[in-house]
mmCIF file of C-alpha atoms in Angstrom:
data_model
loop_
_atom_site.group_PDB
_atom_site.id
_atom_site.type_symbol
_atom_site.label_atom_id
_atom_site.label_comp_id
_atom_site.label_asym_id
_atom_site.label_seq_id
_atom_site.Cartn_x
_atom_site.Cartn_y
_atom_site.Cartn_z
ATOM 1 C CA MET A 199 84.375 25.113 1.338
ATOM 2 C CA ALA A 200 86.421 28.211 1.030
ATOM 3 C CA THR A 201 90.295 27.553 1.141
ATOM 4 C CA PRO A 202 92.375 29.793 3.265
ATOM 5 C CA ALA A 203 94.119 32.497 1.095
ATOM 6 C CA LYS A 204 97.507 32.197 0.607
ATOM 7 C CA ALA A 205 99.957 34.683 2.279
ATOM 8 C CA GLN A 206 100.939 36.576 -0.894
ATOM 9 C CA ASP A 207 97.523 36.971 -2.150
ATOM 10 C CA THR A 208 95.573 40.394 -1.869
ATOM 11 C CA VAL A 209 92.503 39.963 0.157
ATOM 12 C CA SER A 210 89.684 41.966 -1.010
ATOM 13 C CA ALA A 211 86.405 43.027 0.566
ATOM 14 C CA CYS A 212 83.471 44.850 -0.059
ATOM 15 C CA LEU A 213 81.165 47.325 2.287
ATOM 16 C CA ILE A 214 77.883 47.997 1.140
ATOM 17 C CA THR A 215 76.067 50.376 3.124
ATOM 18 C CA LYS A 216 72.071 51.628 2.540
ATOM 19 C CA THR A 217 73.422 55.073 1.475
ATOM 20 C CA ASP A 218 76.807 57.239 1.791
ATOM 21 C CA ILE A 219 74.890 60.516 2.870
ATOM 22 C CA ASN A 220 73.891 59.022 6.451
ATOM 23 C CA PRO A 221 76.580 59.883 9.142
ATOM 24 C CA PHE A 222 76.060 56.313 10.675
ATOM 25 C CA PHE A 223 77.277 54.913 7.551
ATOM 26 C CA VAL A 224 80.059 57.986 6.751
ATOM 27 C CA LYS A 225 81.485 56.653 9.945
ATOM 28 C CA MET A 226 81.199 52.794 9.026
ATOM 29 C CA LYS A 227 83.006 53.465 5.908
ATOM 30 C CA GLU A 228 85.557 55.328 7.963
ATOM 31 C CA GLY A 229 86.094 52.285 10.333
ATOM 32 C CA ALA A 230 86.187 50.077 7.548
ATOM 33 C CA THR A 231 88.680 52.004 5.486
ATOM 34 C CA ALA A 232 91.216 52.739 8.760
ATOM 35 C CA LYS A 233 90.868 48.906 9.502
ATOM 36 C CA ALA A 234 91.235 47.642 5.636
ATOM 37 C CA GLU A 235 94.337 50.123 5.382
ATOM 38 C CA GLU A 236 95.854 48.799 8.711
ATOM 39 C CA LEU A 237 95.529 44.914 7.725
ATOM 40 C CA GLY A 238 96.616 45.449 3.919
ATOM 41 C CA VAL A 239 92.934 44.501 2.805
ATOM 42 C CA GLU A 240 91.692 46.019 -0.512
ATOM 43 C CA LEU A 241 88.378 47.542 0.116
ATOM 44 C CA SER A 242 85.670 48.361 -2.274
ATOM 45 C CA THR A 243 82.731 50.477 -0.837
ATOM 46 C CA TYR A 244 79.353 50.810 -2.386
ATOM 47 C CA ALA A 245 75.925 52.456 -1.400
ATOM 48 C CA GLY A 246 72.545 52.813 -2.134
ATOM 49 C CA ARG A 247 71.247 56.047 -3.799
ATOM 50 C CA VAL A 248 68.821 56.601 -1.021
ATOM 51 C CA ASP A 249 67.487 54.488 2.206
ATOM 52 C CA GLY A 250 65.852 51.522 1.010
ATOM 53 C CA ASP A 251 67.763 51.393 -2.657
ATOM 54 C CA HIS A 252 67.420 47.404 -2.792
ATOM 55 C CA GLU A 253 68.376 47.305 -6.497
ATOM 56 C CA THR A 254 71.596 48.981 -6.232
ATOM 57 C CA GLN A 255 72.638 46.880 -3.329
ATOM 58 C CA VAL A 256 72.069 43.689 -5.406
ATOM 59 C CA GLN A 257 74.158 45.125 -8.041
ATOM 60 C CA ALA A 258 76.967 45.964 -5.850
ATOM 61 C CA VAL A 259 76.796 42.198 -4.447
ATOM 62 C CA GLU A 260 77.175 41.004 -7.807
ATOM 63 C CA SER A 261 79.754 43.167 -8.463
ATOM 64 C CA CYS A 262 81.661 41.986 -5.475
ATOM 65 C CA ILE A 263 81.137 38.650 -6.582
ATOM 66 C CA ALA A 264 82.405 38.881 -10.151
ATOM 67 C CA SER A 265 85.504 40.606 -8.632
ATOM 68 C CA GLY A 266 86.771 37.779 -6.423
ATOM 69 C CA ALA A 267 86.059 39.279 -3.061
ATOM 70 C CA LYS A 268 86.833 37.449 -0.118
ATOM 71 C CA GLY A 269 84.183 39.065 2.056
ATOM 72 C CA ILE A 270 81.060 41.292 1.966
ATOM 73 C CA LEU A 271 79.932 43.803 4.888
ATOM 74 C CA ILE A 272 76.643 44.616 4.186
ATOM 75 C CA THR A 273 73.520 47.038 5.977
ATOM 76 C CA ALA A 274 70.963 45.622 3.893
ATOM 77 C CA SER A 275 67.977 47.823 2.884
ATOM 78 C CA ASP A 276 65.700 44.799 2.152
ATOM 79 C CA THR A 277 66.463 42.120 4.649
ATOM 80 C CA LYS A 278 64.471 39.594 3.288
ATOM 81 C CA ALA A 279 64.770 40.653 -0.459
ATOM 82 C CA ILE A 280 69.021 40.565 -0.157
ATOM 83 C CA VAL A 281 69.023 37.014 0.611
ATOM 84 C CA ASP A 282 69.116 35.406 -2.610
ATOM 85 C CA VAL A 283 72.156 37.050 -4.106
ATOM 86 C CA LEU A 284 74.048 36.677 -0.509
ATOM 87 C CA LYS A 285 73.340 33.145 -0.844
ATOM 88 C CA THR A 286 75.333 33.000 -4.028
ATOM 89 C CA ALA A 287 78.087 35.024 -2.907
ATOM 90 C CA ARG A 288 78.180 32.654 -0.036
ATOM 91 C CA ASP A 289 78.295 29.536 -2.544
ATOM 92 C CA ASN A 290 81.027 31.166 -4.178
ATOM 93 C CA GLY A 291 82.973 31.140 -1.056
ATOM 94 C CA VAL A 292 82.539 34.523 -0.160
ATOM 95 C CA LEU A 293 82.206 35.524 3.711
ATOM 96 C CA VAL A 294 78.933 37.453 4.468
ATOM 97 C CA ILE A 295 78.772 39.780 7.560
ATOM 98 C CA ALA A 296 75.472 41.598 8.193
ATOM 99 C CA LEU A 297 76.481 44.839 9.627
ATOM 100 C CA ASP A 298 74.061 46.580 12.026
ATOM 101 C CA THR A 299 70.643 45.398 10.359
ATOM 102 C CA PRO A 300 70.184 41.418 10.797
ATOM 103 C CA LEU A 301 68.900 39.570 7.699
ATOM 104 C CA GLU A 302 65.792 37.675 7.736
ATOM 105 C CA PRO A 303 66.522 34.953 8.698
ATOM 106 C CA ILE A 304 69.474 36.004 10.723
ATOM 107 C CA ASP A 305 71.651 32.648 9.436
ATOM 108 C CA ALA A 306 71.362 33.830 5.704
ATOM 109 C CA ALA A 307 74.727 35.800 6.765
ATOM 110 C CA ASP A 308 77.902 33.893 8.255
ATOM 111 C CA ALA A 309 78.068 36.329 10.930
ATOM 112 C CA THR A 310 76.228 39.890 12.172
ATOM 113 C CA PHE A 311 77.624 42.636 14.051
ATOM 114 C CA ALA A 312 75.262 45.101 15.251
ATOM 115 C CA THR A 313 73.611 47.001 18.300
ATOM 116 C CA ASP A 314 71.118 45.020 20.270
ATOM 117 C CA ASN A 315 68.617 47.049 18.338
ATOM 118 C CA PHE A 316 65.810 45.622 20.819
ATOM 119 C CA LYS A 317 67.569 46.853 23.961
ATOM 120 C CA ALA A 318 68.530 50.107 21.836
ATOM 121 C CA GLY A 319 64.441 50.212 21.562
ATOM 122 C CA GLU A 320 63.914 49.027 25.333
ATOM 123 C CA LEU A 321 66.125 51.724 26.794
ATOM 124 C CA ILE A 322 64.460 54.800 25.396
ATOM 125 C CA GLY A 323 60.914 53.107 25.869
ATOM 126 C CA GLN A 324 61.925 52.428 29.450
ATOM 127 C CA TRP A 325 62.993 56.112 30.000
ATOM 128 C CA ALA A 326 60.169 57.866 28.550
ATOM 129 C CA ALA A 327 57.696 55.770 30.702
ATOM 130 C CA ALA A 328 59.846 56.930 33.879
ATOM 131 C CA GLN A 329 59.654 60.553 32.657
ATOM 132 C CA LEU A 330 55.891 60.454 32.338
ATOM 133 C CA GLY A 331 55.363 58.427 35.846
ATOM 134 C CA ASP A 332 51.871 57.779 36.575
ATOM 135 C CA GLU A 333 50.913 59.722 33.374
ATOM 136 C CA ALA A 334 52.441 57.101 31.055
ATOM 137 C CA ALA A 335 48.914 55.321 31.472
ATOM 138 C CA ASN A 336 47.562 57.873 29.615
ATOM 139 C CA ALA A 337 50.252 58.791 27.094
ATOM 140 C CA LYS A 338 49.711 59.577 23.140
ATOM 141 C CA ILE A 339 52.282 57.838 21.416
ATOM 142 C CA ALA A 340 53.502 58.528 17.593
ATOM 143 C CA MET A 341 55.754 55.768 16.068
ATOM 144 C CA LEU A 342 57.948 57.123 13.159
ATOM 145 C CA ASP A 343 59.487 53.995 11.825
ATOM 146 C CA LEU A 344 61.467 53.561 8.717
ATOM 147 C CA SER A 345 60.232 51.720 5.838
ATOM 148 C CA PRO A 346 57.009 50.106 4.541
ATOM 149 C CA SER A 347 59.190 46.923 4.006
ATOM 150 C CA GLN A 348 59.770 46.570 7.818
ATOM 151 C CA PRO A 349 63.427 45.340 7.835
ATOM 152 C CA SER A 350 64.844 44.044 10.839
ATOM 153 C CA VAL A 351 66.375 46.899 12.542
ATOM 154 C CA ASP A 352 62.954 48.784 12.196
ATOM 155 C CA VAL A 353 60.883 45.928 13.570
ATOM 156 C CA LEU A 354 63.520 45.489 16.573
ATOM 157 C CA ARG A 355 63.800 49.218 17.646
ATOM 158 C CA ASN A 356 60.137 49.695 17.307
ATOM 159 C CA GLN A 357 59.230 46.705 19.287
ATOM 160 C CA GLY A 358 62.121 47.281 22.057
ATOM 161 C CA PHE A 359 60.541 50.717 22.563
ATOM 162 C CA LEU A 360 57.030 49.572 22.934
ATOM 163 C CA SER A 361 58.395 46.709 25.495
ATOM 164 C CA GLY A 362 60.150 49.077 27.193
ATOM 165 C CA PHE A 363 57.582 51.591 27.836
ATOM 166 C CA GLY A 364 55.183 48.579 29.044
ATOM 167 C CA ILE A 365 53.208 48.120 26.065
ATOM 168 C CA GLU A 366 52.081 44.472 25.310
ATOM 169 C CA LEU A 367 53.311 43.363 21.724
ATOM 170 C CA GLY A 368 51.260 41.406 19.165
ATOM 171 C CA ASP A 369 53.667 39.436 16.773
ATOM 172 C CA GLU A 370 57.092 40.858 17.896
ATOM 173 C CA ASN A 371 58.341 40.318 14.297
ATOM 174 C CA MET A 372 55.809 43.010 12.710
ATOM 175 C CA ILE A 373 55.323 46.307 13.389
ATOM 176 C CA GLY A 374 51.822 47.852 13.904
ATOM 177 C CA ASP A 375 49.715 44.993 15.250
ATOM 178 C CA GLU A 376 49.469 46.055 18.766
ATOM 179 C CA GLU A 377 46.072 46.969 20.205
ATOM 180 C CA ASP A 378 47.048 49.175 22.930
ATOM 181 C CA GLU A 379 44.821 52.549 22.762
ATOM 182 C CA ARG A 380 47.814 54.502 23.488
ATOM 183 C CA ILE A 381 49.243 54.339 20.203
ATOM 184 C CA VAL A 382 48.254 57.023 18.090
ATOM 185 C CA GLY A 383 49.486 55.442 14.766
ATOM 186 C CA ASN A 384 52.642 54.408 12.879
ATOM 187 C CA ASP A 385 54.225 56.199 9.824
ATOM 188 C CA VAL A 386 57.577 55.891 7.956
ATOM 189 C CA THR A 387 60.122 58.277 7.606
ATOM 190 C CA ALA A 388 62.983 56.721 5.334
ATOM 191 C CA GLY A 389 65.162 57.645 8.243
ATOM 192 C CA ASN A 390 65.901 61.288 7.066
ATOM 193 C CA GLU A 391 64.522 64.908 8.281
ATOM 194 C CA GLU A 392 61.711 64.987 5.352
ATOM 195 C CA GLY A 393 60.258 62.049 6.103
ATOM 196 C CA GLY A 394 60.025 62.885 9.878
ATOM 197 C CA ARG A 395 58.386 66.034 9.261
ATOM 198 C CA ARG A 396 55.798 64.370 7.042
ATOM 199 C CA ALA A 397 55.039 61.484 9.133
ATOM 200 C CA MET A 398 54.690 63.713 12.388
ATOM 201 C CA GLU A 399 52.337 66.338 10.298
ATOM 202 C CA ASN A 400 50.228 63.020 9.166
ATOM 203 C CA LEU A 401 49.931 61.692 12.920
ATOM 204 C CA LEU A 402 49.092 65.243 14.436
ATOM 205 C CA GLN A 403 46.294 64.796 12.077
ATOM 206 C CA VAL A 404 45.089 61.818 13.869
ATOM 207 C CA ASP A 405 45.681 63.255 17.362
ATOM 208 C CA PRO A 406 46.998 66.431 17.817
ATOM 209 C CA GLU A 407 47.734 65.595 21.770
ATOM 210 C CA ILE A 408 50.598 63.468 20.916
ATOM 211 C CA ASN A 409 52.946 63.879 23.714
ATOM 212 C CA VAL A 410 55.624 60.967 23.062
ATOM 213 C CA VAL A 411 57.322 60.604 20.048
ATOM 214 C CA TYR A 412 59.292 57.616 18.946
ATOM 215 C CA THR A 413 61.843 57.740 16.051
ATOM 216 C CA ILE A 414 63.915 55.009 14.212
ATOM 217 C CA ASN A 415 66.867 57.540 14.215
ATOM 218 C CA GLU A 416 67.897 60.857 14.836
ATOM 219 C CA PRO A 417 67.589 62.692 11.531
ATOM 220 C CA ALA A 418 63.706 61.355 11.854
ATOM 221 C CA ALA A 419 63.831 63.071 15.045
ATOM 222 C CA ALA A 420 65.165 66.162 13.726
ATOM 223 C CA GLY A 421 62.209 66.575 11.450
ATOM 224 C CA ALA A 422 59.862 65.604 13.955
ATOM 225 C CA TYR A 423 60.807 68.156 16.269
ATOM 226 C CA GLU A 424 60.744 70.953 13.433
ATOM 227 C CA THR A 425 56.792 69.678 12.677
ATOM 228 C CA LEU A 426 56.145 70.094 16.622
ATOM 229 C CA ARG A 427 57.258 73.492 16.743
ATOM 230 C CA SER A 428 55.634 74.823 14.113
ATOM 231 C CA PHE A 429 52.706 73.627 15.554
ATOM 232 C CA GLY A 430 53.937 75.303 18.963
ATOM 233 C CA ARG A 431 54.044 71.871 20.540
ATOM 234 C CA GLU A 432 58.016 71.206 21.056
ATOM 235 C CA ASN A 433 57.939 71.528 24.621
ATOM 236 C CA ASP A 434 55.468 69.388 25.926
ATOM 237 C CA VAL A 435 56.231 66.162 23.792
ATOM 238 C CA ILE A 436 58.773 63.839 24.764
ATOM 239 C CA ILE A 437 60.947 62.817 21.324
ATOM 240 C CA VAL A 438 63.320 59.721 21.624
ATOM 241 C CA SER A 439 65.405 58.003 19.399
ATOM 242 C CA VAL A 440 68.463 55.999 18.292
ATOM 243 C CA ASP A 441 71.769 56.488 16.795
ATOM 244 C CA GLY A 442 74.006 58.297 18.649
ATOM 245 C CA GLY A 443 75.801 60.311 15.952
ATOM 246 C CA CYS A 444 77.490 63.746 17.162
ATOM 247 C CA PRO A 445 74.299 65.811 15.580
ATOM 248 C CA GLY A 446 71.915 63.766 17.628
ATOM 249 C CA VAL A 447 73.634 63.924 20.658
ATOM 250 C CA GLN A 448 73.613 67.615 20.394
ATOM 251 C CA ASN A 449 70.023 67.719 19.978
ATOM 252 C CA VAL A 450 69.702 66.105 23.143
ATOM 253 C CA GLN A 451 72.204 68.734 24.797
ATOM 254 C CA GLU A 452 69.669 71.341 23.381
ATOM 255 C CA GLY A 453 66.425 69.714 24.597
ATOM 256 C CA ILE A 454 64.923 68.642 21.116
ATOM 257 C CA ILE A 455 65.683 64.916 21.804
ATOM 258 C CA GLY A 456 64.974 63.669 25.151
ATOM 259 C CA ALA A 457 66.946 60.663 25.135
ATOM 260 C CA THR A 458 68.700 58.398 22.465
ATOM 261 C CA SER A 459 70.544 55.021 22.244
ATOM 262 C CA GLN A 460 73.842 55.349 21.061
ATOM 263 C CA GLN A 461 75.376 52.802 18.914
ATOM 264 C CA TYR A 462 79.019 52.193 17.436
ATOM 265 C CA PRO A 463 79.226 51.952 13.886
ATOM 266 C CA LEU A 464 83.099 52.326 13.300
ATOM 267 C CA GLU A 465 83.564 49.339 15.662
ATOM 268 C CA MET A 466 81.211 47.177 13.839
ATOM 269 C CA ALA A 467 83.144 48.004 10.690
ATOM 270 C CA ALA A 468 86.651 47.580 12.127
ATOM 271 C CA LEU A 469 85.481 44.368 13.431
ATOM 272 C CA GLY A 470 83.906 43.319 10.261
ATOM 273 C CA ILE A 471 87.249 43.917 8.297
ATOM 274 C CA GLU A 472 89.357 41.890 10.977
ATOM 275 C CA ALA A 473 86.979 38.868 10.358
ATOM 276 C CA ILE A 474 87.412 38.990 6.816
ATOM 277 C CA ALA A 475 91.272 39.194 7.256
ATOM 278 C CA LYS A 476 91.007 36.469 9.506
ATOM 279 C CA PHE A 477 89.145 34.236 7.449
ATOM 280 C CA ALA A 478 91.271 34.632 4.237
ATOM 281 C CA GLU A 479 93.846 33.638 6.431
ATOM 282 C CA THR A 480 92.204 30.645 8.348
ATOM 283 C CA GLY A 481 89.151 29.993 7.086
ATOM 284 C CA GLU A 482 87.428 30.625 10.604
ATOM 285 C CA LYS A 483 84.194 32.375 10.735
ATOM 286 C CA PRO A 484 83.376 34.872 13.532
ATOM 287 C CA GLU A 485 81.499 33.682 16.481
ATOM 288 C CA PRO A 486 78.333 35.353 18.074
ATOM 289 C CA THR A 487 78.321 37.017 21.559
ATOM 290 C CA PRO A 488 77.393 34.254 24.045
ATOM 291 C CA GLY A 489 73.670 33.819 24.362
ATOM 292 C CA LEU A 490 72.972 35.974 21.241
ATOM 293 C CA ASP A 491 72.901 34.983 17.539
ATOM 294 C CA PHE A 492 74.798 37.999 16.676
ATOM 295 C CA TYR A 493 78.060 39.935 17.800
ATOM 296 C CA ASP A 494 76.898 42.651 20.237
ATOM 297 C CA THR A 495 78.746 45.944 19.528
ATOM 298 C CA GLY A 496 77.356 47.759 22.540
ATOM 299 C CA VAL A 497 74.322 50.509 23.117
ATOM 300 C CA GLN A 498 74.228 53.164 25.645
ATOM 301 C CA LEU A 499 71.438 55.358 26.648
ATOM 302 C CA VAL A 500 72.520 59.139 26.404
ATOM 303 C CA THR A 501 70.354 61.617 28.394
ATOM 304 C CA ASP A 502 71.127 64.507 31.020
ATOM 305 C CA GLN A 503 67.766 63.508 32.367
ATOM 306 C CA ALA A 504 68.729 60.373 34.261
ATOM 307 C CA VAL A 505 66.257 58.078 35.788
ATOM 308 C CA ASP A 506 66.176 55.286 38.431
ATOM 309 C CA GLY A 507 66.534 51.775 37.137
ATOM 310 C CA VAL A 508 67.348 52.771 33.781
ATOM 311 C CA GLU A 509 71.362 52.970 33.291
ATOM 312 C CA SER A 510 72.589 56.168 31.008
ATOM 313 C CA ILE A 511 75.502 58.261 30.196
ATOM 314 C CA SER A 512 75.669 61.969 30.115
ATOM 315 C CA VAL A 513 75.298 63.825 26.974
ATOM 316 C CA GLN A 514 78.984 64.908 27.740
ATOM 317 C CA GLU A 515 80.098 61.231 27.538
ATOM 318 C CA GLY A 516 78.001 60.811 24.643
ATOM 319 C CA LEU A 517 79.643 63.633 22.907
ATOM 320 C CA GLU A 518 82.851 62.098 23.713
ATOM 321 C CA LEU A 519 81.500 58.637 21.683
ATOM 322 C CA CYS A 520 79.613 60.086 19.231
ATOM 323 C CA TRP A 521 80.227 60.064 15.455
ATOM 324 C CA GLY A 522 79.422 62.024 12.139
#
């Protein structure tokens, strides 16, 4: 069992993100850095070269163990494969906190600070169905996911959207096994614009009459929109997404994205640093939100086309809370 740090000891912590390019992770790093400076925690930061770069994250964890870090904050690219090296960290007395993306199993981390990603997907699914009204029964839906490895954040948002839209799920821990004919297909985007463009092109070849597009995040949504515009379809397709970064909220303002679920990465990271500092002082580990197996850092639907029964905030409010 880890022993509390002596008052005179310097507490060190690591932040390991999927990339250092996505504005979400830039804001996460900003939140961790500011809180570390405030609390006198020595922070080291690491990132994968691209989203999905598992090996670089493994090397980062090994470096953190070797350096004597008291805690590791991580957004895992591969939520299953990273578990072994994180177990080694925990066996060495390191507090492991998953940020944004729960590990599989979730208790492979000491705590998880995250958006309720299922709810984030559910909100945009409910909104899209309400926008279509009776025509939701005849929707043609493109699912633009993240990665073939189906990390937990990918599955939760995907399944939340489908549930919110009113589509019966198969195995809720798996993407792509639903039998509803309204789903044209799934493709992966790597969470970036180029991937969004390519995935949208692929699915339009399957069915050129797609009229609803779910996207894992706002960069993928922007790429999907570019493809739709090149086909002259940008005005008759509903695009929904998750993130709430400033560029994404601006795209809602401009009508590129219909609605997005906003999450709060700065808060996640700041809470994570606070938890590591407290653990170093007292040995106490953070508790989850009552009724959940993680600490819920909040999510809100952002749109200027509010619908009955789906709580939302305006684009102007979203711009005041956005990041990136």
